[in-house]
Amino acid sequence: MKKTYVIGIDGGSQSSKVVIFDQHGHVISEGKQPLQPMHMPEPGIVEHPDDDLWESIVQAAAEAMNAFPDTYDKIIGIGLCTIRFCRCLLDENGDLAAPAMSWMDERVSRPYEHEREEVRYVTTSSGYITHRLTGEWKDTAANYQGMWPINTDTWQWSEDPAVLAAYNIPRSMLFHLKMPGELLGRVTEEAARLTGIPTGLPVVATANDKAVEALGAGLLSSRKGLISLGTYIAGMVHGKTNPKNTAHFWTNFAALPHEYLHESHGIRRGMWTITWFKELFGKAWEQQAEIEGAALEEKLNEEAASVPPGSDGLMTVLDWLAPADQPHKRGMMIGFDGRHTRAHMYRSILEAITLTMKNNMDEMQSELDIDLEKLIISGGGAGSDLMMQIFADVFGVPAERTVINGAASLGAAMSAAVALNVYESFEEAAKNMVQADQTFYPKEESRLFYKKMNEEVYQHISTYTDGILKKAHSVFS
């Protein structure tokens, strides 16, 4: 096989990454640019400041291209993936007519309101970045879950005038839809000048960020589950059907055309909670880590590993961001006594993540009538042996992490590899490009303990605390 390379672009909620892979999924060079802090001028408004989504990709791409050790003519294409549930309002030239709305912005959960006369197009973050890269008014169909007039069975815009009216977006303001694996366009001279990516390189449609991450993690079966550890923590399995009116999961587009991801309830501000904890309590750890020449995360996990399962009765409930329909919800730690240290608090957060996702995934599995045989963990937390072991113990199945941690960039590159005939199918691409790193197996004693803790105590905490939190909400809101 002739040596070729593909670029995977991953525009996330905290950073933008541009990674150049070879056809075996090895990282050849990469660039990463953190996003600016969100602009939150008033409650419910959460915006990406300036032109941050595009400019961060420009900087990350330039870094990746500058570090690329081979000749540019061997790079054959780009897979583009960006964060889902954003909304971008563009003028007639394709420039932002208003700041890009984050997935956390309340407005993206409502039909579009036409408040600015200069707005000519309403699109997703992937549609906006596609236009900046190619000049085309095209976007992947697989990033249009939420408040969009799309038929999720056909993956095309609804032809029902009543549906278009309900979402308040005329057809003329919507981009042309492409399926995952189809060509969106080619890199323009202007985009090449800014990013360093060669002019004319094909840009391939992928899907939404969670679906592309699932592909990059090798999730192509309903017998495997994926836990995506991000700002929003999601649990999912691959599926062939598009069920409606489900109670314990919802159906998202997959990165494979006309296939789906079944996604359980998740955790809002999931891994963000760990960042919050480190910023509040991590200084002493950080100083000790510097003395020992270790990373802060290594020190945190080392101390927390010495705490027994169950954190000596300290339990965390991860409602740091209340659901819109339950504004009284609040995060809490319950069960403190004199034994508890900062390590107990940290481990308690890790256990809360795993127990919450176990309960969410169990509800989905029951409704789908499936049983998981293996768990794949993706995202920053997967680098922690402690967290991986807790997942294996809580779920009672092997937990695997892949070599490429944070697999959306790899999934994007895989889509390009399939589209450009490096591989004949997504399954073949996964076989050749997704590399397993390490598998953690349940420890029977810990598995039994977590099962008892969860069924007898943890699942019931909110039943007893919701009443007082509702009273508190009326006082403090």
mmCIF file with all atom_site columns, N, CA and C in Angstrom, residues 86-146:
data_model
loop_
_atom_site.group_PDB
_atom_site.id
_atom_site.type_symbol
_atom_site.label_atom_id
_atom_site.label_alt_id
_atom_site.label_comp_id
_atom_site.label_asym_id
_atom_site.label_entity_id
_atom_site.label_seq_id
_atom_site.pdbx_PDB_ins_code
_atom_site.Cartn_x
_atom_site.Cartn_y
_atom_site.Cartn_z
_atom_site.occupancy
_atom_site.B_iso_or_equiv
_atom_site.pdbx_formal_charge
_atom_site.auth_seq_id
_atom_site.auth_comp_id
_atom_site.auth_asym_id
_atom_site.auth_atom_id
_atom_site.pdbx_PDB_model_num
ATOM 1   N N  . CYS A 1 86  ? -24.285 23.221 18.353 1.00 0.00 ? 86  CYS A N  1
ATOM 2   C CA . CYS A 1 86  ? -24.009 24.658 18.256 1.00 0.00 ? 86  CYS A CA 1
ATOM 3   C C  . CYS A 1 86  ? -24.882 25.248 17.145 1.00 0.00 ? 86  CYS A C  1
ATOM 4   N N  . ARG A 1 87  ? -25.040 26.563 17.168 1.00 0.00 ? 87  ARG A N  1
ATOM 5   C CA . ARG A 1 87  ? -25.780 27.240 16.097 1.00 0.00 ? 87  ARG A CA 1
ATOM 6   C C  . ARG A 1 87  ? -24.987 28.451 15.641 1.00 0.00 ? 87  ARG A C  1
ATOM 7   N N  . CYS A 1 88  ? -24.774 28.535 14.340 1.00 0.00 ? 88  CYS A N  1
ATOM 8   C CA . CYS A 1 88  ? -24.007 29.636 13.765 1.00 0.00 ? 88  CYS A CA 1
ATOM 9   C C  . CYS A 1 88  ? -24.884 30.410 12.783 1.00 0.00 ? 88  CYS A C  1
ATOM 10  N N  . LEU A 1 89  ? -24.926 31.706 12.951 1.00 0.00 ? 89  LEU A N  1
ATOM 11  C CA . LEU A 1 89  ? -25.689 32.604 12.080 1.00 0.00 ? 89  LEU A CA 1
ATOM 12  C C  . LEU A 1 89  ? -24.710 33.336 11.174 1.00 0.00 ? 89  LEU A C  1
ATOM 13  N N  . LEU A 1 90  ? -24.890 33.190 9.851  1.00 0.00 ? 90  LEU A N  1
ATOM 14  C CA . LEU A 1 90  ? -23.929 33.725 8.898  1.00 0.00 ? 90  LEU A CA 1
ATOM 15  C C  . LEU A 1 90  ? -24.570 34.788 8.012  1.00 0.00 ? 90  LEU A C  1
ATOM 16  N N  . ASP A 1 91  ? -23.741 35.726 7.573  1.00 0.00 ? 91  ASP A N  1
ATOM 17  C CA . ASP A 1 91  ? -24.214 36.721 6.619  1.00 0.00 ? 91  ASP A CA 1
ATOM 18  C C  . ASP A 1 91  ? -24.068 36.169 5.205  1.00 0.00 ? 91  ASP A C  1
ATOM 19  N N  . GLU A 1 92  ? -24.347 36.990 4.214  1.00 0.00 ? 92  GLU A N  1
ATOM 20  C CA . GLU A 1 92  ? -24.351 36.518 2.819  1.00 0.00 ? 92  GLU A CA 1
ATOM 21  C C  . GLU A 1 92  ? -22.969 36.089 2.340  1.00 0.00 ? 92  GLU A C  1
ATOM 22  N N  . ASN A 1 93  ? -21.911 36.522 3.026  1.00 0.00 ? 93  ASN A N  1
ATOM 23  C CA . ASN A 1 93  ? -20.557 36.126 2.659  1.00 0.00 ? 93  ASN A CA 1
ATOM 24  C C  . ASN A 1 93  ? -20.075 34.879 3.400  1.00 0.00 ? 93  ASN A C  1
ATOM 25  N N  . GLY A 1 94  ? -20.873 34.418 4.332  1.00 0.00 ? 94  GLY A N  1
ATOM 26  C CA . GLY A 1 94  ? -20.477 33.257 5.115  1.00 0.00 ? 94  GLY A CA 1
ATOM 27  C C  . GLY A 1 94  ? -19.721 33.612 6.373  1.00 0.00 ? 94  GLY A C  1
ATOM 28  N N  . ASP A 1 95  ? -19.655 34.893 6.711  1.00 0.00 ? 95  ASP A N  1
ATOM 29  C CA . ASP A 1 95  ? -19.019 35.314 7.960  1.00 0.00 ? 95  ASP A CA 1
ATOM 30  C C  . ASP A 1 95  ? -20.060 35.289 9.089  1.00 0.00 ? 95  ASP A C  1
ATOM 31  N N  . LEU A 1 96  ? -19.572 35.171 10.327 1.00 0.00 ? 96  LEU A N  1
ATOM 32  C CA . LEU A 1 96  ? -20.482 35.179 11.463 1.00 0.00 ? 96  LEU A CA 1
ATOM 33  C C  . LEU A 1 96  ? -21.213 36.510 11.564 1.00 0.00 ? 96  LEU A C  1
ATOM 34  N N  . ALA A 1 97  ? -22.534 36.426 11.632 1.00 0.00 ? 97  ALA A N  1
ATOM 35  C CA . ALA A 1 97  ? -23.342 37.630 11.833 1.00 0.00 ? 97  ALA A CA 1
ATOM 36  C C  . ALA A 1 97  ? -23.599 37.873 13.314 1.00 0.00 ? 97  ALA A C  1
ATOM 37  N N  . ALA A 1 98  ? -23.243 36.904 14.144 1.00 0.00 ? 98  ALA A N  1
ATOM 38  C CA . ALA A 1 98  ? -23.380 36.987 15.600 1.00 0.00 ? 98  ALA A CA 1
ATOM 39  C C  . ALA A 1 98  ? -22.457 35.928 16.178 1.00 0.00 ? 98  ALA A C  1
ATOM 40  N N  . PRO A 1 99  ? -22.072 36.044 17.444 1.00 0.00 ? 99  PRO A N  1
ATOM 41  C CA . PRO A 1 99  ? -21.206 35.015 18.019 1.00 0.00 ? 99  PRO A CA 1
ATOM 42  C C  . PRO A 1 99  ? -21.833 33.623 17.931 1.00 0.00 ? 99  PRO A C  1
ATOM 43  N N  . ALA A 1 100 ? -21.009 32.633 17.699 1.00 0.00 ? 100 ALA A N  1
ATOM 44  C CA . ALA A 1 100 ? -21.490 31.254 17.628 1.00 0.00 ? 100 ALA A CA 1
ATOM 45  C C  . ALA A 1 100 ? -22.061 30.829 18.980 1.00 0.00 ? 100 ALA A C  1
ATOM 46  N N  . MET A 1 101 ? -23.224 30.196 18.954 1.00 0.00 ? 101 MET A N  1
ATOM 47  C CA . MET A 1 101 ? -23.889 29.768 20.178 1.00 0.00 ? 101 MET A CA 1
ATOM 48  C C  . MET A 1 101 ? -23.368 28.396 20.591 1.00 0.00 ? 101 MET A C  1
ATOM 49  N N  . SER A 1 102 ? -22.955 28.273 21.847 1.00 0.00 ? 102 SER A N  1
ATOM 50  C CA . SER A 1 102 ? -22.509 27.005 22.398 1.00 0.00 ? 102 SER A CA 1
ATOM 51  C C  . SER A 1 102 ? -23.688 26.056 22.563 1.00 0.00 ? 102 SER A C  1
ATOM 52  N N  . TRP A 1 103 ? -23.382 24.764 22.696 1.00 0.00 ? 103 TRP A N  1
ATOM 53  C CA . TRP A 1 103 ? -24.421 23.775 22.999 1.00 0.00 ? 103 TRP A CA 1
ATOM 54  C C  . TRP A 1 103 ? -25.070 24.027 24.357 1.00 0.00 ? 103 TRP A C  1
ATOM 55  N N  . MET A 1 104 ? -24.397 24.804 25.210 1.00 0.00 ? 104 MET A N  1
ATOM 56  C CA . MET A 1 104 ? -24.957 25.119 26.521 1.00 0.00 ? 104 MET A CA 1
ATOM 57  C C  . MET A 1 104 ? -25.879 26.335 26.502 1.00 0.00 ? 104 MET A C  1
ATOM 58  N N  . ASP A 1 105 ? -25.973 27.012 25.357 1.00 0.00 ? 105 ASP A N  1
ATOM 59  C CA . ASP A 1 105 ? -26.811 28.197 25.220 1.00 0.00 ? 105 ASP A CA 1
ATOM 60  C C  . ASP A 1 105 ? -28.278 27.775 25.133 1.00 0.00 ? 105 ASP A C  1
ATOM 61  N N  . GLU A 1 106 ? -29.123 28.401 25.923 1.00 0.00 ? 106 GLU A N  1
ATOM 62  C CA . GLU A 1 106 ? -30.540 28.035 25.938 1.00 0.00 ? 106 GLU A CA 1
ATOM 63  C C  . GLU A 1 106 ? -31.214 28.243 24.591 1.00 0.00 ? 106 GLU A C  1
ATOM 64  N N  . ARG A 1 107 ? -30.702 29.167 23.774 1.00 0.00 ? 107 ARG A N  1
ATOM 65  C CA . ARG A 1 107 ? -31.345 29.467 22.495 1.00 0.00 ? 107 ARG A CA 1
ATOM 66  C C  . ARG A 1 107 ? -31.290 28.300 21.522 1.00 0.00 ? 107 ARG A C  1
ATOM 67  N N  . VAL A 1 108 ? -30.262 27.435 21.638 1.00 0.00 ? 108 VAL A N  1
ATOM 68  C CA . VAL A 1 108 ? -30.177 26.314 20.698 1.00 0.00 ? 108 VAL A CA 1
ATOM 69  C C  . VAL A 1 108 ? -31.209 25.244 21.006 1.00 0.00 ? 108 VAL A C  1
ATOM 70  N N  . SER A 1 109 ? -31.859 25.346 22.164 1.00 0.00 ? 109 SER A N  1
ATOM 71  C CA . SER A 1 109 ? -32.930 24.407 22.524 1.00 0.00 ? 109 SER A CA 1
ATOM 72  C C  . SER A 1 109 ? -34.304 24.933 22.123 1.00 0.00 ? 109 SER A C  1
ATOM 73  N N  . ARG A 1 110 ? -34.313 26.081 21.443 1.00 0.00 ? 110 ARG A N  1
ATOM 74  C CA . ARG A 1 110 ? -35.572 26.664 20.987 1.00 0.00 ? 110 ARG A CA 1
ATOM 75  C C  . ARG A 1 110 ? -35.513 26.868 19.474 1.00 0.00 ? 110 ARG A C  1
ATOM 76  N N  . PRO A 1 111 ? -36.669 26.988 18.810 1.00 0.00 ? 111 PRO A N  1
ATOM 77  C CA . PRO A 1 111 ? -36.648 27.310 17.382 1.00 0.00 ? 111 PRO A CA 1
ATOM 78  C C  . PRO A 1 111 ? -35.914 28.618 17.121 1.00 0.00 ? 111 PRO A C  1
ATOM 79  N N  . TYR A 1 112 ? -35.354 28.716 15.947 1.00 0.00 ? 112 TYR A N  1
ATOM 80  C CA . TYR A 1 112 ? -34.599 29.911 15.552 1.00 0.00 ? 112 TYR A CA 1
ATOM 81  C C  . TYR A 1 112 ? -35.495 31.153 15.576 1.00 0.00 ? 112 TYR A C  1
ATOM 82  N N  . GLU A 1 113 ? -34.928 32.260 16.056 1.00 0.00 ? 113 GLU A N  1
ATOM 83  C CA . GLU A 1 113 ? -35.614 33.550 16.042 1.00 0.00 ? 113 GLU A CA 1
ATOM 84  C C  . GLU A 1 113 ? -34.822 34.506 15.165 1.00 0.00 ? 113 GLU A C  1
ATOM 85  N N  . HIS A 1 114 ? -35.446 35.009 14.136 1.00 0.00 ? 114 HIS A N  1
ATOM 86  C CA . HIS A 1 114 ? -34.766 35.881 13.171 1.00 0.00 ? 114 HIS A CA 1
ATOM 87  C C  . HIS A 1 114 ? -34.762 37.317 13.698 1.00 0.00 ? 114 HIS A C  1
ATOM 88  N N  . GLU A 1 115 ? -33.674 37.686 14.394 1.00 0.00 ? 115 GLU A N  1
ATOM 89  C CA . GLU A 1 115 ? -33.588 38.996 15.045 1.00 0.00 ? 115 GLU A CA 1
ATOM 90  C C  . GLU A 1 115 ? -32.604 39.935 14.366 1.00 0.00 ? 115 GLU A C  1
ATOM 91  N N  . ARG A 1 116 ? -31.798 39.425 13.442 1.00 0.00 ? 116 ARG A N  1
ATOM 92  C CA . ARG A 1 116 ? -30.804 40.262 12.759 1.00 0.00 ? 116 ARG A CA 1
ATOM 93  C C  . ARG A 1 116 ? -31.033 40.177 11.249 1.00 0.00 ? 116 ARG A C  1
ATOM 94  N N  . GLU A 1 117 ? -31.240 41.305 10.625 1.00 0.00 ? 117 GLU A N  1
ATOM 95  C CA . GLU A 1 117 ? -31.529 41.325 9.193  1.00 0.00 ? 117 GLU A CA 1
ATOM 96  C C  . GLU A 1 117 ? -30.363 40.814 8.357  1.00 0.00 ? 117 GLU A C  1
ATOM 97  N N  . GLU A 1 118 ? -29.132 40.943 8.878  1.00 0.00 ? 118 GLU A N  1
ATOM 98  C CA . GLU A 1 118 ? -27.974 40.521 8.091  1.00 0.00 ? 118 GLU A CA 1
ATOM 99  C C  . GLU A 1 118 ? -27.793 39.010 8.045  1.00 0.00 ? 118 GLU A C  1
ATOM 100 N N  . VAL A 1 119 ? -28.555 38.268 8.847  1.00 0.00 ? 119 VAL A N  1
ATOM 101 C CA . VAL A 1 119 ? -28.420 36.806 8.851  1.00 0.00 ? 119 VAL A CA 1
ATOM 102 C C  . VAL A 1 119 ? -29.020 36.239 7.564  1.00 0.00 ? 119 VAL A C  1
ATOM 103 N N  . ARG A 1 120 ? -28.173 35.520 6.827  1.00 0.00 ? 120 ARG A N  1
ATOM 104 C CA . ARG A 1 120 ? -28.609 34.910 5.562  1.00 0.00 ? 120 ARG A CA 1
ATOM 105 C C  . ARG A 1 120 ? -28.689 33.391 5.662  1.00 0.00 ? 120 ARG A C  1
ATOM 106 N N  . TYR A 1 121 ? -27.853 32.798 6.538  1.00 0.00 ? 121 TYR A N  1
ATOM 107 C CA . TYR A 1 121 ? -27.834 31.346 6.694  1.00 0.00 ? 121 TYR A CA 1
ATOM 108 C C  . TYR A 1 121 ? -27.836 30.971 8.179  1.00 0.00 ? 121 TYR A C  1
ATOM 109 N N  . VAL A 1 122 ? -28.481 29.854 8.504  1.00 0.00 ? 122 VAL A N  1
ATOM 110 C CA . VAL A 1 122 ? -28.465 29.289 9.852  1.00 0.00 ? 122 VAL A CA 1
ATOM 111 C C  . VAL A 1 122 ? -27.888 27.880 9.716  1.00 0.00 ? 122 VAL A C  1
ATOM 112 N N  . THR A 1 123 ? -26.790 27.616 10.437 1.00 0.00 ? 123 THR A N  1
ATOM 113 C CA . THR A 1 123 ? -26.106 26.350 10.249 1.00 0.00 ? 123 THR A CA 1
ATOM 114 C C  . THR A 1 123 ? -25.464 25.892 11.558 1.00 0.00 ? 123 THR A C  1
ATOM 115 N N  . THR A 1 124 ? -24.771 24.779 11.485 1.00 0.00 ? 124 THR A N  1
ATOM 116 C CA . THR A 1 124 ? -24.053 24.220 12.623 1.00 0.00 ? 124 THR A CA 1
ATOM 117 C C  . THR A 1 124 ? -22.611 24.713 12.616 1.00 0.00 ? 124 THR A C  1
ATOM 118 N N  . SER A 1 125 ? -21.863 24.324 13.636 1.00 0.00 ? 125 SER A N  1
ATOM 119 C CA . SER A 1 125 ? -20.434 24.652 13.654 1.00 0.00 ? 125 SER A CA 1
ATOM 120 C C  . SER A 1 125 ? -19.717 23.984 12.492 1.00 0.00 ? 125 SER A C  1
ATOM 121 N N  . SER A 1 126 ? -20.129 22.764 12.125 1.00 0.00 ? 126 SER A N  1
ATOM 122 C CA . SER A 1 126 ? -19.470 22.085 10.997 1.00 0.00 ? 126 SER A CA 1
ATOM 123 C C  . SER A 1 126 ? -19.802 22.761 9.673  1.00 0.00 ? 126 SER A C  1
ATOM 124 N N  . GLY A 1 127 ? -21.032 23.268 9.536  1.00 0.00 ? 127 GLY A N  1
ATOM 125 C CA . GLY A 1 127 ? -21.370 24.003 8.323  1.00 0.00 ? 127 GLY A CA 1
ATOM 126 C C  . GLY A 1 127 ? -20.545 25.263 8.189  1.00 0.00 ? 127 GLY A C  1
ATOM 127 N N  . TYR A 1 128 ? -20.389 25.974 9.303  1.00 0.00 ? 128 TYR A N  1
ATOM 128 C CA . TYR A 1 128 ? -19.591 27.197 9.275  1.00 0.00 ? 128 TYR A CA 1
ATOM 129 C C  . TYR A 1 128 ? -18.136 26.913 8.908  1.00 0.00 ? 128 TYR A C  1
ATOM 130 N N  . ILE A 1 129 ? -17.520 25.903 9.555  1.00 0.00 ? 129 ILE A N  1
ATOM 131 C CA . ILE A 1 129 ? -16.122 25.594 9.279  1.00 0.00 ? 129 ILE A CA 1
ATOM 132 C C  . ILE A 1 129 ? -15.959 25.043 7.860  1.00 0.00 ? 129 ILE A C  1
ATOM 133 N N  . THR A 1 130 ? -16.940 24.276 7.381  1.00 0.00 ? 130 THR A N  1
ATOM 134 C CA . THR A 1 130 ? -16.897 23.816 5.990  1.00 0.00 ? 130 THR A CA 1
ATOM 135 C C  . THR A 1 130 ? -16.806 24.998 5.040  1.00 0.00 ? 130 THR A C  1
ATOM 136 N N  . HIS A 1 131 ? -17.643 26.013 5.292  1.00 0.00 ? 131 HIS A N  1
ATOM 137 C CA . HIS A 1 131 ? -17.606 27.180 4.401  1.00 0.00 ? 131 HIS A CA 1
ATOM 138 C C  . HIS A 1 131 ? -16.269 27.914 4.500  1.00 0.00 ? 131 HIS A C  1
ATOM 139 N N  . ARG A 1 132 ? -15.713 28.033 5.692  1.00 0.00 ? 132 ARG A N  1
ATOM 140 C CA . ARG A 1 132 ? -14.423 28.713 5.827  1.00 0.00 ? 132 ARG A CA 1
ATOM 141 C C  . ARG A 1 132 ? -13.312 27.948 5.106  1.00 0.00 ? 132 ARG A C  1
ATOM 142 N N  . LEU A 1 133 ? -13.406 26.626 5.113  1.00 0.00 ? 133 LEU A N  1
ATOM 143 C CA . LEU A 1 133 ? -12.366 25.825 4.450  1.00 0.00 ? 133 LEU A CA 1
ATOM 144 C C  . LEU A 1 133 ? -12.546 25.750 2.940  1.00 0.00 ? 133 LEU A C  1
ATOM 145 N N  . THR A 1 134 ? -13.804 25.664 2.480  1.00 0.00 ? 134 THR A N  1
ATOM 146 C CA . THR A 1 134 ? -14.054 25.331 1.065  1.00 0.00 ? 134 THR A CA 1
ATOM 147 C C  . THR A 1 134 ? -14.799 26.393 0.276  1.00 0.00 ? 134 THR A C  1
ATOM 148 N N  . GLY A 1 135 ? -15.470 27.312 0.967  1.00 0.00 ? 135 GLY A N  1
ATOM 149 C CA . GLY A 1 135 ? -16.317 28.284 0.273  1.00 0.00 ? 135 GLY A CA 1
ATOM 150 C C  . GLY A 1 135 ? -17.670 27.729 -0.124 1.00 0.00 ? 135 GLY A C  1
ATOM 151 N N  . GLU A 1 136 ? -17.937 26.459 0.195  1.00 0.00 ? 136 GLU A N  1
ATOM 152 C CA . GLU A 1 136 ? -19.203 25.822 -0.179 1.00 0.00 ? 136 GLU A CA 1
ATOM 153 C C  . GLU A 1 136 ? -20.256 26.014 0.912  1.00 0.00 ? 136 GLU A C  1
ATOM 154 N N  . TRP A 1 137 ? -21.527 25.987 0.475  1.00 0.00 ? 137 TRP A N  1
ATOM 155 C CA . TRP A 1 137 ? -22.647 26.072 1.406  1.00 0.00 ? 137 TRP A CA 1
ATOM 156 C C  . TRP A 1 137 ? -23.181 24.654 1.662  1.00 0.00 ? 137 TRP A C  1
ATOM 157 N N  . LYS A 1 138 ? -22.306 23.800 2.181  1.00 0.00 ? 138 LYS A N  1
ATOM 158 C CA . LYS A 1 138 ? -22.628 22.396 2.394  1.00 0.00 ? 138 LYS A CA 1
ATOM 159 C C  . LYS A 1 138 ? -22.275 21.997 3.822  1.00 0.00 ? 138 LYS A C  1
ATOM 160 N N  . ASP A 1 139 ? -22.934 20.938 4.297  1.00 0.00 ? 139 ASP A N  1
ATOM 161 C CA . ASP A 1 139 ? -22.677 20.466 5.655  1.00 0.00 ? 139 ASP A CA 1
ATOM 162 C C  . ASP A 1 139 ? -23.074 19.000 5.747  1.00 0.00 ? 139 ASP A C  1
ATOM 163 N N  . THR A 1 140 ? -22.498 18.306 6.722  1.00 0.00 ? 140 THR A N  1
ATOM 164 C CA . THR A 1 140 ? -22.914 16.929 6.957  1.00 0.00 ? 140 THR A CA 1
ATOM 165 C C  . THR A 1 140 ? -24.323 16.872 7.528  1.00 0.00 ? 140 THR A C  1
ATOM 166 N N  . ALA A 1 141 ? -25.116 15.956 7.015  1.00 0.00 ? 141 ALA A N  1
ATOM 167 C CA . ALA A 1 141 ? -26.465 15.767 7.564  1.00 0.00 ? 141 ALA A CA 1
ATOM 168 C C  . ALA A 1 141 ? -26.410 15.271 9.003  1.00 0.00 ? 141 ALA A C  1
ATOM 169 N N  . ALA A 1 142 ? -25.297 14.610 9.357  1.00 0.00 ? 142 ALA A N  1
ATOM 170 C CA . ALA A 1 142 ? -25.202 13.923 10.646 1.00 0.00 ? 142 ALA A CA 1
ATOM 171 C C  . ALA A 1 142 ? -24.821 14.827 11.807 1.00 0.00 ? 142 ALA A C  1
ATOM 172 N N  . ASN A 1 143 ? -24.932 16.144 11.615 1.00 0.00 ? 143 ASN A N  1
ATOM 173 C CA . ASN A 1 143 ? -24.727 17.075 12.727 1.00 0.00 ? 143 ASN A CA 1
ATOM 174 C C  . ASN A 1 143 ? -25.966 17.930 12.961 1.00 0.00 ? 143 ASN A C  1
ATOM 175 N N  . TYR A 1 144 ? -27.129 17.406 12.582 1.00 0.00 ? 144 TYR A N  1
ATOM 176 C CA . TYR A 1 144 ? -28.363 18.193 12.683 1.00 0.00 ? 144 TYR A CA 1
ATOM 177 C C  . TYR A 1 144 ? -29.394 17.550 13.589 1.00 0.00 ? 144 TYR A C  1
ATOM 178 N N  . GLN A 1 145 ? -28.960 17.087 14.759 1.00 0.00 ? 145 GLN A N  1
ATOM 179 C CA . GLN A 1 145 ? -29.915 16.705 15.790 1.00 0.00 ? 145 GLN A CA 1
ATOM 180 C C  . GLN A 1 145 ? -30.290 17.951 16.588 1.00 0.00 ? 145 GLN A C  1
ATOM 181 N N  . GLY A 1 146 ? -31.498 17.958 17.119 1.00 0.00 ? 146 GLY A N  1
ATOM 182 C CA . GLY A 1 146 ? -31.928 19.114 17.903 1.00 0.00 ? 146 GLY A CA 1
ATOM 183 C C  . GLY A 1 146 ? -32.933 19.946 17.137 1.00 0.00 ? 146 GLY A C  1
#
